[in-house]
Tab-separated table of C-alpha atoms in Angstrom:
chain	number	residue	atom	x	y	z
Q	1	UNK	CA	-127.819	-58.297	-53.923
Q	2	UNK	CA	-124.753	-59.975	-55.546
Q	3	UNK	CA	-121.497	-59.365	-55.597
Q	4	UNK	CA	-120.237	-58.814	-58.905
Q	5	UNK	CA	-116.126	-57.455	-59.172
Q	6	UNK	CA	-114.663	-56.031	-62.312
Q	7	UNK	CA	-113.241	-59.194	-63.515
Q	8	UNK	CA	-116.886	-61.178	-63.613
Q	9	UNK	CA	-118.580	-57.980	-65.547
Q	10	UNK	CA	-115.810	-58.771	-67.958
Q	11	UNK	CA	-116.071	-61.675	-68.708
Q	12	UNK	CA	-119.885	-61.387	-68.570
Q	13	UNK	CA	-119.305	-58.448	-71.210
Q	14	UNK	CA	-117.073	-60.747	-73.543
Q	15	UNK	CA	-119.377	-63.718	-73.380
Q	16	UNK	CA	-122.569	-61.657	-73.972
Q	17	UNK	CA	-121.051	-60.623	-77.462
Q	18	UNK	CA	-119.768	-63.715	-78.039
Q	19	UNK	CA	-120.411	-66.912	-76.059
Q	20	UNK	CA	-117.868	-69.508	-77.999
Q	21	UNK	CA	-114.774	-67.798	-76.531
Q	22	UNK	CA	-113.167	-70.461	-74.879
Q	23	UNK	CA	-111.613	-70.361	-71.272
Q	24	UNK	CA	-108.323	-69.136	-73.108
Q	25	UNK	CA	-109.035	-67.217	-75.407
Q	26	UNK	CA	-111.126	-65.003	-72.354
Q	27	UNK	CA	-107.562	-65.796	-69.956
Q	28	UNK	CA	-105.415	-63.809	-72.937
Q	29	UNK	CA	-107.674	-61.227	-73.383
Q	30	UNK	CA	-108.770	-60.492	-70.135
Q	31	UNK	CA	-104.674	-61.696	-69.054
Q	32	UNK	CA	-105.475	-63.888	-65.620
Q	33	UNK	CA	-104.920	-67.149	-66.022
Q	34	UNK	CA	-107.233	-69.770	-67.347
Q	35	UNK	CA	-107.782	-71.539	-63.972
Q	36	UNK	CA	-109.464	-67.737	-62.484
Q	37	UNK	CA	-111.484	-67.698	-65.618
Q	38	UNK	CA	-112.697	-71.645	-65.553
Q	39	UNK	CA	-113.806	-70.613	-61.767
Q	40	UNK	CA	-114.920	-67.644	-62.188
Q	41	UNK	CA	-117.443	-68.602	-65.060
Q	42	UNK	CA	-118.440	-72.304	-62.694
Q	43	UNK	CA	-119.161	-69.190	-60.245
Q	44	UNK	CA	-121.040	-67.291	-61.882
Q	45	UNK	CA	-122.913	-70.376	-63.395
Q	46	UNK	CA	-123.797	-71.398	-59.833
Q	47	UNK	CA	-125.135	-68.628	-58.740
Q	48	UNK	CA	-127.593	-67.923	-61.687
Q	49	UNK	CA	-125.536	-64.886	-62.812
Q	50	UNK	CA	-125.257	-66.585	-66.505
Q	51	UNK	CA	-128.744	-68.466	-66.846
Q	52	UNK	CA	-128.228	-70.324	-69.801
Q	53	UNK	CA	-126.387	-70.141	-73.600
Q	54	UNK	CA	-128.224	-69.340	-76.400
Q	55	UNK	CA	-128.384	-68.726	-80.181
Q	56	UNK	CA	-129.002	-65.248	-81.708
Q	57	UNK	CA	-130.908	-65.869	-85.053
Q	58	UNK	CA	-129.736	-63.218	-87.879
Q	59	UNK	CA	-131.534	-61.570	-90.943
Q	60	UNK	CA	-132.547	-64.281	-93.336
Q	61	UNK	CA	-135.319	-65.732	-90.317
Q	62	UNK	CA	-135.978	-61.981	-88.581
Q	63	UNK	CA	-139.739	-60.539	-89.260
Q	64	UNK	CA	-139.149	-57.841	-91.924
Q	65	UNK	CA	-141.326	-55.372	-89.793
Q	66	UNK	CA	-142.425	-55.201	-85.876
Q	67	UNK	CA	-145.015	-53.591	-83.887
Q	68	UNK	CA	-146.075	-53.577	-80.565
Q	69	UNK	CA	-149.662	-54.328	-80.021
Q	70	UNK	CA	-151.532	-52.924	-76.164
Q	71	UNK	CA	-154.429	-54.497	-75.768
Q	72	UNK	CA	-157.088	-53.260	-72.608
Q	73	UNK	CA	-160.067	-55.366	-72.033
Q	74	UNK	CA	-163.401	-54.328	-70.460
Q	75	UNK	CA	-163.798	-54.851	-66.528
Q	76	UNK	CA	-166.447	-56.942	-66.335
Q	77	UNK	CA	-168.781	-56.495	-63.144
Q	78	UNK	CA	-167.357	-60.119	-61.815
Q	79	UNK	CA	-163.772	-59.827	-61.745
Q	80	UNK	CA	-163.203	-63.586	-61.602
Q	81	UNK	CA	-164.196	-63.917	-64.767
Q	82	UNK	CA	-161.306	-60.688	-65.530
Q	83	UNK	CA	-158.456	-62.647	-65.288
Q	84	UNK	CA	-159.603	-65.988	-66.880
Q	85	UNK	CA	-160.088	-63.657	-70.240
Q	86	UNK	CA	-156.879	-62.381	-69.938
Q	87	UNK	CA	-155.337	-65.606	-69.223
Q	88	UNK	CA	-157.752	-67.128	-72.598
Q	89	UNK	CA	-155.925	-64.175	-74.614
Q	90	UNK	CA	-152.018	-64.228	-73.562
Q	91	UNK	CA	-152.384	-67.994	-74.040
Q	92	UNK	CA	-153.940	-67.997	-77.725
Q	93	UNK	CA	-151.260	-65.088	-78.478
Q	94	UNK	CA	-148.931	-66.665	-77.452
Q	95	UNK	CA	-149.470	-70.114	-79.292
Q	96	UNK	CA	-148.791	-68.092	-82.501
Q	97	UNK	CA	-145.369	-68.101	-83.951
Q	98	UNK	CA	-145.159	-64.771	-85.202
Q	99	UNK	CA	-146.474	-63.460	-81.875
Q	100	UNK	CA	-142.361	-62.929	-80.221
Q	101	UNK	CA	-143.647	-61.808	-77.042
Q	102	UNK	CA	-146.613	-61.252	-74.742
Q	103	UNK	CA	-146.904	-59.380	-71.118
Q	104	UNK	CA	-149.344	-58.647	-68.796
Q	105	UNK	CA	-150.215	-54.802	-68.232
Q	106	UNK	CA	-151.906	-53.888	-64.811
Q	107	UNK	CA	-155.513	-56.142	-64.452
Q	108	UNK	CA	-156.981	-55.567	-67.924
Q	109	UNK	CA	-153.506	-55.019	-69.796
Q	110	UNK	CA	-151.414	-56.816	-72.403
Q	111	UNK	CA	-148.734	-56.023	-74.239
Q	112	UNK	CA	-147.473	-58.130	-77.556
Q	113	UNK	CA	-144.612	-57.677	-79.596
Q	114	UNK	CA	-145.707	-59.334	-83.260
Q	115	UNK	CA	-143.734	-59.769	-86.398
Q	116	UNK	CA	-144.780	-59.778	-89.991
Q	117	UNK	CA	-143.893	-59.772	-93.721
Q	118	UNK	CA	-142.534	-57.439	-95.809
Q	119	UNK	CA	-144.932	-54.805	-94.837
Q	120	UNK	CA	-146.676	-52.942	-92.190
Q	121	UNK	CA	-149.885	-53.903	-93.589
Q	122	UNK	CA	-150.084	-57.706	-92.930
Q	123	UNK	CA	-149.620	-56.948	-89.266
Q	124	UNK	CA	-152.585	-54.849	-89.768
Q	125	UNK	CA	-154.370	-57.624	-90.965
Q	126	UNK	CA	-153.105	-59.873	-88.580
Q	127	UNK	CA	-154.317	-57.505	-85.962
Q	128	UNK	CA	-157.167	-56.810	-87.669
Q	129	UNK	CA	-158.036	-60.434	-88.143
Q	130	UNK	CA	-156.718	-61.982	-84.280
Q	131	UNK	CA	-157.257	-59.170	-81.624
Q	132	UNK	CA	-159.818	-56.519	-82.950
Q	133	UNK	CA	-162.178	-59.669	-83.033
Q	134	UNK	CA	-161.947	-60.596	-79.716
Q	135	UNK	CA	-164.608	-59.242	-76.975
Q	136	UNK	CA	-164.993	-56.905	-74.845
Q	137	UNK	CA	-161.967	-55.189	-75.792
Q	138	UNK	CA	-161.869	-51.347	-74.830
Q	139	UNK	CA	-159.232	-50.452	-76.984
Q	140	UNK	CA	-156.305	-52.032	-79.292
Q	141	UNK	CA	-153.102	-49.906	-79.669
Q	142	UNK	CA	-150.692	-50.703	-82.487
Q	143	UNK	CA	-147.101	-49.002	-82.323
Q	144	UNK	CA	-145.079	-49.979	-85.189
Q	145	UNK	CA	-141.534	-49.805	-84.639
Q	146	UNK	CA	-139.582	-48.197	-87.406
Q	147	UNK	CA	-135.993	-48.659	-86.148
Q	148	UNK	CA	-134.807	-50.099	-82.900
Q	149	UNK	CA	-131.767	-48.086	-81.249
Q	150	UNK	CA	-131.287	-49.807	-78.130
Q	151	UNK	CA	-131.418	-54.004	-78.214
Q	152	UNK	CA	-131.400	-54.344	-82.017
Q	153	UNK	CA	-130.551	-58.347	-81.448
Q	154	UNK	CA	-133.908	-58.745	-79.396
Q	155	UNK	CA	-136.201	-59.766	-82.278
Q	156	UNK	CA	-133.293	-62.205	-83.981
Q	157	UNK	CA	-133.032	-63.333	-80.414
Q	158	UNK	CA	-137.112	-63.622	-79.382
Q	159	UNK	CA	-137.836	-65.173	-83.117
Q	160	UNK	CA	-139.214	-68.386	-83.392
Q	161	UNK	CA	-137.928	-71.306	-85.846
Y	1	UNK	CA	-136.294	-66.342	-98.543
Y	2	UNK	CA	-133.924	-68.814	-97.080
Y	3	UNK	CA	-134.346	-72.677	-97.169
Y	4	UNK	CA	-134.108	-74.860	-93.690
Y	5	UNK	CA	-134.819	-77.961	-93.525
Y	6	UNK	CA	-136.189	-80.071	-90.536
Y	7	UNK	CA	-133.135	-81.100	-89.100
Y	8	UNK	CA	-131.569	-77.446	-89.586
Y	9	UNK	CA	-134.781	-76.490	-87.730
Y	10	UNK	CA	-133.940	-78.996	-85.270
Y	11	UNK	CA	-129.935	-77.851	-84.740
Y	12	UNK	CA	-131.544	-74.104	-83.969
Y	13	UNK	CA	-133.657	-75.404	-81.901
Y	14	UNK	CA	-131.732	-77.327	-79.535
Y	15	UNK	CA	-128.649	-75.022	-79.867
Y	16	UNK	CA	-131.554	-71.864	-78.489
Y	17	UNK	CA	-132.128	-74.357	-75.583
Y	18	UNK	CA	-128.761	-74.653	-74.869
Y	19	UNK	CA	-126.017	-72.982	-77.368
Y	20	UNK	CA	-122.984	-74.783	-75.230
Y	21	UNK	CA	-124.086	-78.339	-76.526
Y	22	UNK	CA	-121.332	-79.836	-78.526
Y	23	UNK	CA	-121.753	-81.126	-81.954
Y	24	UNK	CA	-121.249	-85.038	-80.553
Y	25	UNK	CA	-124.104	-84.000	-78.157
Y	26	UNK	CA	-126.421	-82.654	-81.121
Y	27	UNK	CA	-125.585	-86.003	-83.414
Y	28	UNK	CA	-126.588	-87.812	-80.696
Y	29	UNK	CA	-129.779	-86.407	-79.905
Y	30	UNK	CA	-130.869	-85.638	-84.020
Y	31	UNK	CA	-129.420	-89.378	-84.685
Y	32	UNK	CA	-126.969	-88.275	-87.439
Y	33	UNK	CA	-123.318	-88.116	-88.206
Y	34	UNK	CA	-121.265	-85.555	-86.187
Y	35	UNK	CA	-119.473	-84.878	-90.154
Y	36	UNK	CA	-123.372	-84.012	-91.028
Y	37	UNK	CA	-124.364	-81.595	-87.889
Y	38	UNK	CA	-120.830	-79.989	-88.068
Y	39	UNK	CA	-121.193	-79.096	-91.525
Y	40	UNK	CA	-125.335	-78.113	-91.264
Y	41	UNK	CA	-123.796	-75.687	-88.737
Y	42	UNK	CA	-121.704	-73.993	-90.420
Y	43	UNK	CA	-123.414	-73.035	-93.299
Y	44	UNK	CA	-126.135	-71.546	-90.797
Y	45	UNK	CA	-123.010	-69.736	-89.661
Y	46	UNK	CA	-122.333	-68.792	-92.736
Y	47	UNK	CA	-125.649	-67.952	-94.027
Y	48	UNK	CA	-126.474	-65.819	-91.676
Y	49	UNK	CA	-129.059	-67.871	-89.827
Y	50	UNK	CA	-127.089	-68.071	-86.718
Y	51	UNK	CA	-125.675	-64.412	-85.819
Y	52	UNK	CA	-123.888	-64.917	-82.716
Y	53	UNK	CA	-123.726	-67.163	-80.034
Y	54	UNK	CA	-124.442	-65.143	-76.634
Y	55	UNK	CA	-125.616	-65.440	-72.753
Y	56	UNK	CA	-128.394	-64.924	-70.532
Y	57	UNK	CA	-127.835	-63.577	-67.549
Y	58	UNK	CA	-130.164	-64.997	-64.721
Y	59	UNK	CA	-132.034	-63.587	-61.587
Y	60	UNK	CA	-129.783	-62.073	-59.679
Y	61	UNK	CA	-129.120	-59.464	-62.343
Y	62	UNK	CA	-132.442	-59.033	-63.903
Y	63	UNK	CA	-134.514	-55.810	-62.647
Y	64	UNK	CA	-137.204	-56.175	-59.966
Y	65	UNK	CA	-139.969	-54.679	-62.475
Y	66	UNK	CA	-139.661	-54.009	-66.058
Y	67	UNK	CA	-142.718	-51.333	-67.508
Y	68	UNK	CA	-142.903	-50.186	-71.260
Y	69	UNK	CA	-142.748	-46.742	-71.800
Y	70	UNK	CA	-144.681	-45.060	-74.871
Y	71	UNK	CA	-143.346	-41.182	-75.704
Y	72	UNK	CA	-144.948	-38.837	-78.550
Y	73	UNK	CA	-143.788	-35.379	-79.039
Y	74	UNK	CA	-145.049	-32.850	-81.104
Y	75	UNK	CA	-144.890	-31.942	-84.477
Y	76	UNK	CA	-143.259	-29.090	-84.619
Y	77	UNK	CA	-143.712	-26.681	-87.616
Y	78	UNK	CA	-140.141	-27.222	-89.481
Y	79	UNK	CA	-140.446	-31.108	-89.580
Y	80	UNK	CA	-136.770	-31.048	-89.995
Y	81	UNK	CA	-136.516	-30.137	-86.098
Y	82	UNK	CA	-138.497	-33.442	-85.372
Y	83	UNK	CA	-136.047	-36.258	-86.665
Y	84	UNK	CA	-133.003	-34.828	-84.766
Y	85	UNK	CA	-135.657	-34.195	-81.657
Y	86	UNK	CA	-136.246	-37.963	-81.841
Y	87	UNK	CA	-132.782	-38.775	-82.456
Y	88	UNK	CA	-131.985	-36.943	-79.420
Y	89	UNK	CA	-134.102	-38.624	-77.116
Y	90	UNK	CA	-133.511	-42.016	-78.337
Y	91	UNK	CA	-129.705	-41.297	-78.038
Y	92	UNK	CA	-130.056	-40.028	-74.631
Y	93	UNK	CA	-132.357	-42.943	-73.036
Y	94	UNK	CA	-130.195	-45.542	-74.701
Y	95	UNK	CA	-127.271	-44.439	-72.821
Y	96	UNK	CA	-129.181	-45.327	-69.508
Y	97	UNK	CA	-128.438	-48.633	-68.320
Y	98	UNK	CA	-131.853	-48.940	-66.798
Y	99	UNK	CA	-133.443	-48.512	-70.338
Y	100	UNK	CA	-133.216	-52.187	-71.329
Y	101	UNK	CA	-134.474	-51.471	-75.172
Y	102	UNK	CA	-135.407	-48.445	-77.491
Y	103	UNK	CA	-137.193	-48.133	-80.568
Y	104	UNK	CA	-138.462	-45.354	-82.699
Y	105	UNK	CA	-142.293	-45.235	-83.610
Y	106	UNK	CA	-143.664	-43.709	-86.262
Y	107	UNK	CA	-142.635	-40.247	-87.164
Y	108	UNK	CA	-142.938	-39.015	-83.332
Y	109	UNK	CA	-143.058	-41.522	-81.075
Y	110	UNK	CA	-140.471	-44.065	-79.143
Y	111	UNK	CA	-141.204	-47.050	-77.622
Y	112	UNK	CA	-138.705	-47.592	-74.097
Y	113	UNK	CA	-138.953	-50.937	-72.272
Y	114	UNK	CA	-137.254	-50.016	-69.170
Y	115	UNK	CA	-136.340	-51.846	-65.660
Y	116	UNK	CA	-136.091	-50.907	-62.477
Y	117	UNK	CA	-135.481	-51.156	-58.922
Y	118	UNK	CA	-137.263	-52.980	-56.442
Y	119	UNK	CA	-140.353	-51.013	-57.192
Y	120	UNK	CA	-142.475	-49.600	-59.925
Y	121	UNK	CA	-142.650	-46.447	-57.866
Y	122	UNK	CA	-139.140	-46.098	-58.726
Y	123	UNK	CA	-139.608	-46.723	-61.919
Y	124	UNK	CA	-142.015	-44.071	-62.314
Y	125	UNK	CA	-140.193	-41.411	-60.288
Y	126	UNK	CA	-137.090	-42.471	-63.305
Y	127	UNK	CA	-140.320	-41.581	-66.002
Y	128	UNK	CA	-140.919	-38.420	-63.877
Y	129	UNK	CA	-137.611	-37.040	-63.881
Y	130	UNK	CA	-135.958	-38.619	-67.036
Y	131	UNK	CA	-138.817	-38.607	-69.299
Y	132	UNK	CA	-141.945	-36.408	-68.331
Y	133	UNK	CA	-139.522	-33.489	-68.035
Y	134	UNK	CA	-137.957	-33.465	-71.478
Y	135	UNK	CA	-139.630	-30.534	-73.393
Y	136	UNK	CA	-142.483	-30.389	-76.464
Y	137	UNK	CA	-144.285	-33.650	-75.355
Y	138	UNK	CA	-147.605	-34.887	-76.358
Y	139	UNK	CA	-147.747	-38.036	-74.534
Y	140	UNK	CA	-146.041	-40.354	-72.366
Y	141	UNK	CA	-148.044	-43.309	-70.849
Y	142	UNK	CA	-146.565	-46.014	-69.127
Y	143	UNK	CA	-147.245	-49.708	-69.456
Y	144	UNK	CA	-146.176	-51.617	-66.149
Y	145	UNK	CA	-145.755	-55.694	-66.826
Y	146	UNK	CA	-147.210	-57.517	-64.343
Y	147	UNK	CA	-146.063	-60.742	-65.919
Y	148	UNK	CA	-144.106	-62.018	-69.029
Y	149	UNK	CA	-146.385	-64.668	-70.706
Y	150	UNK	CA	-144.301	-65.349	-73.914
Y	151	UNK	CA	-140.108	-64.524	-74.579
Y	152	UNK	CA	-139.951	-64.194	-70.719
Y	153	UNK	CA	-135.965	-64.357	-71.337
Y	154	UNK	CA	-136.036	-61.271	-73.242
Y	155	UNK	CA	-134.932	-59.275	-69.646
Y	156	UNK	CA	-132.475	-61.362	-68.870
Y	157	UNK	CA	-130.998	-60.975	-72.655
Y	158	UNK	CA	-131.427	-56.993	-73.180
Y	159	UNK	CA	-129.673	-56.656	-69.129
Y	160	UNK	CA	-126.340	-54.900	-68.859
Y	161	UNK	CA	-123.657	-55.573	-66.466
């Protein structure tokens, strides 16, 4: 396991709400000097702690409504051919752009998270239309999401331009 | 709906990739004027399209196993009881810094992605004793992710430190 002290959770905090802070605006407000902070960030760079820099996209490009999808396939009497079919399906998912994200579930499981319109109903269709079509499906779950409490950024974040 | 254009597309792109490139960088690579990228910026700033610049944290950080957890409760008889009975639980696993993301479903459900330990065992023994034991519920079924096909960063964005 790492070592993480106070300091780096700090500045980890700071930069996960906002990552332009520069080296001194993050030395006043966390008050160590710049040179601690400029090391401390190369430091946690290194080691993988911060993996990368991104963009959170806002309202005007988020899907207006969300569901998750849980899709189970069949077990077929040849396995091999099990995970080829999921492998087919997580691929074609995840070719399509309003399709945020995709997860395997146990041997026969996947999990999508897909964004639509203005309404509820043209993910229906889409799911309607995509996944209920495919084979040897055993069952096709569809849990809209009506408010997210916890990691409300995740779709502006996972959303495709 | 909001208007982007190919190189605006282009700017969110690359800035996704890597938000830390500087605007010389991104004129050099789109093959425009820095005056033309700086100012394409900050009306996606200012529009909205760009929320906030953030980080995501790597490996070292990220939980072991991540599973998606599905909870329904029952509809009580004075429907009033049920939104504040959601509320509550919502609240409650949001506080949890294992519980990665939360979002209500329906009328009576919640959808929890949550992360744990080296294990999924652990992971369910959290369900067991966090989850399973909270009172008037009609389901809870657990979806473990084997693998993350599409928006694979999404752990390593929704993490807390």
């Amino acid at each position: 396991m790492i070592q993480l002290d106070d300091l780096d959770r700090a500045i980890l905090k700071l930069l996960k709400q906002d990552a332009r802070l520069t080296i001194s605006e993050l030395a006043e407000r966390l008050n160590r000097p710049e040179s601690t902070i400029h090391f401390r960030i190369k430091k946690l760079i290194e080691k993988g702690v911060i993996d990368r820099y991104t963009i959170i996209l806002g309202e005007p490009l988020k899907p207006k409504s969300v569901v998750a999808v849980y899709i189970e396939t069949e077990i077929p009497v040849i396995e091999d051919f099990l995970e080829k079919y999921i492998n087919h399906i997580t691929k074609t998912l995840s070719m399509l752009p309003n399709v945020l994200a995709v997860a395997k579930s146990g041997r026969n499981g996947i999990m999508a998270l897909i964004g639509g319109g203005e309404t509820e109903e043209q993910i229906e269709k889409f799911v309607d239309d995509t996944i209920r079509t495919l084979p040897s499906l055993r069952r096709v779950e569809v849990f809209p999401f009506t408010s997210i409490v916890k990691g409300k950024d995740v779709i502006g974040f996972l959303v495709d331009v």
